[in-house]
Short mmCIF file of C-alpha atoms in Angstrom, two decimals:
data_model
loop_
_atom_site.label_atom_id
_atom_site.label_comp_id
_atom_site.label_asym_id
_atom_site.label_seq_id
_atom_site.Cartn_x
_atom_site.Cartn_y
_atom_site.Cartn_z
CA MET A 1206 -2.40 26.44 10.87
CA HIS A 1207 0.00 23.31 11.02
CA THR A 1208 3.48 22.81 12.36
CA PRO A 1209 5.96 22.59 9.36
CA ASP A 1210 6.56 18.96 10.26
CA ARG A 1211 3.07 17.89 9.28
CA ARG A 1212 3.44 16.16 5.92
CA LYS A 1213 0.63 14.33 3.33
CA THR A 1214 1.99 11.80 0.98
CA TRP A 1215 0.63 11.86 -2.76
CA ALA A 1216 1.37 9.34 -5.06
CA ALA A 1217 0.96 9.35 -9.10
CA CYS A 1218 2.24 6.98 -12.10
CA ASP A 1219 4.79 8.40 -14.33
CA GLU A 1220 1.83 9.74 -16.57
CA HIS A 1221 0.21 11.86 -14.21
CA ARG A 1222 3.62 12.90 -12.06
CA GLU A 1223 4.39 16.31 -13.56
CA HIS A 1224 0.34 17.18 -13.33
CA LEU A 1225 0.34 16.18 -9.68
CA ALA A 1226 3.04 18.22 -9.22
CA ALA A 1227 2.27 21.77 -10.93
CA PHE A 1228 -0.94 21.56 -8.94
CA LEU A 1229 0.54 20.89 -5.62
CA THR A 1230 3.41 23.67 -6.26
CA GLU A 1231 0.23 26.19 -7.54
CA ARG A 1232 -1.81 25.48 -4.02
CA GLY A 1233 1.82 25.69 -2.27
CA PHE A 1234 1.41 22.03 -1.28
CA LEU A 1235 4.28 20.95 -2.58
CA LYS A 1236 7.54 20.02 -0.28
CA ALA A 1237 9.72 17.44 -2.16
CA VAL A 1238 9.11 14.64 -5.18
CA ARG A 1239 10.77 11.44 -4.47
CA PRO A 1240 10.73 7.94 -5.44
CA LEU A 1241 7.53 6.04 -3.86
CA GLU A 1242 9.20 3.04 -1.29
CA PRO A 1243 8.41 -0.23 -1.57
CA GLU A 1244 6.09 -1.36 1.22
CA SER A 1245 8.12 -3.59 2.83
CA SER A 1246 10.68 -0.68 3.67
CA THR A 1247 8.29 1.55 5.02
CA VAL A 1248 7.15 -1.72 6.96
CA ALA A 1249 10.78 -2.79 8.00
CA LYS A 1250 11.68 1.11 9.36
CA GLU A 1251 8.22 1.61 10.94
CA GLN A 1252 9.23 -1.68 12.95
CA SER A 1253 13.10 -0.43 14.14
CA GLY A 1254 11.43 2.63 15.23
CA ASP A 1255 12.75 5.07 13.02
CA GLN A 1256 10.45 8.18 13.17
CA SER A 1257 12.03 10.52 11.07
CA PRO A 1258 9.79 12.92 8.93
CA GLU A 1259 10.59 10.87 5.66
CA SER A 1260 9.37 7.49 7.33
CA ARG A 1261 6.43 8.58 9.42
CA PRO A 1262 3.23 7.42 8.54
CA THR A 1263 1.61 10.65 6.62
CA GLY A 1264 -1.63 11.80 5.94
CA ASP A 1265 -2.24 15.17 7.39
CA GLN A 1266 -2.40 18.07 4.75
CA GLN A 1267 -0.16 21.34 5.10
#
């Protein structure tokens, strides 16, 4: 249905991270867990033209 490079970023506080990860894992959506980058880092990458899958704006669900 979707290509493998499509990603959606989910965010959760420390208290809810494990619950969200379990929920997404059960549905086959979880691809990776990593710290959320500060907004200034994301903006700098977008302005520099870095379009790697990790820095690309997301919003697509697998």
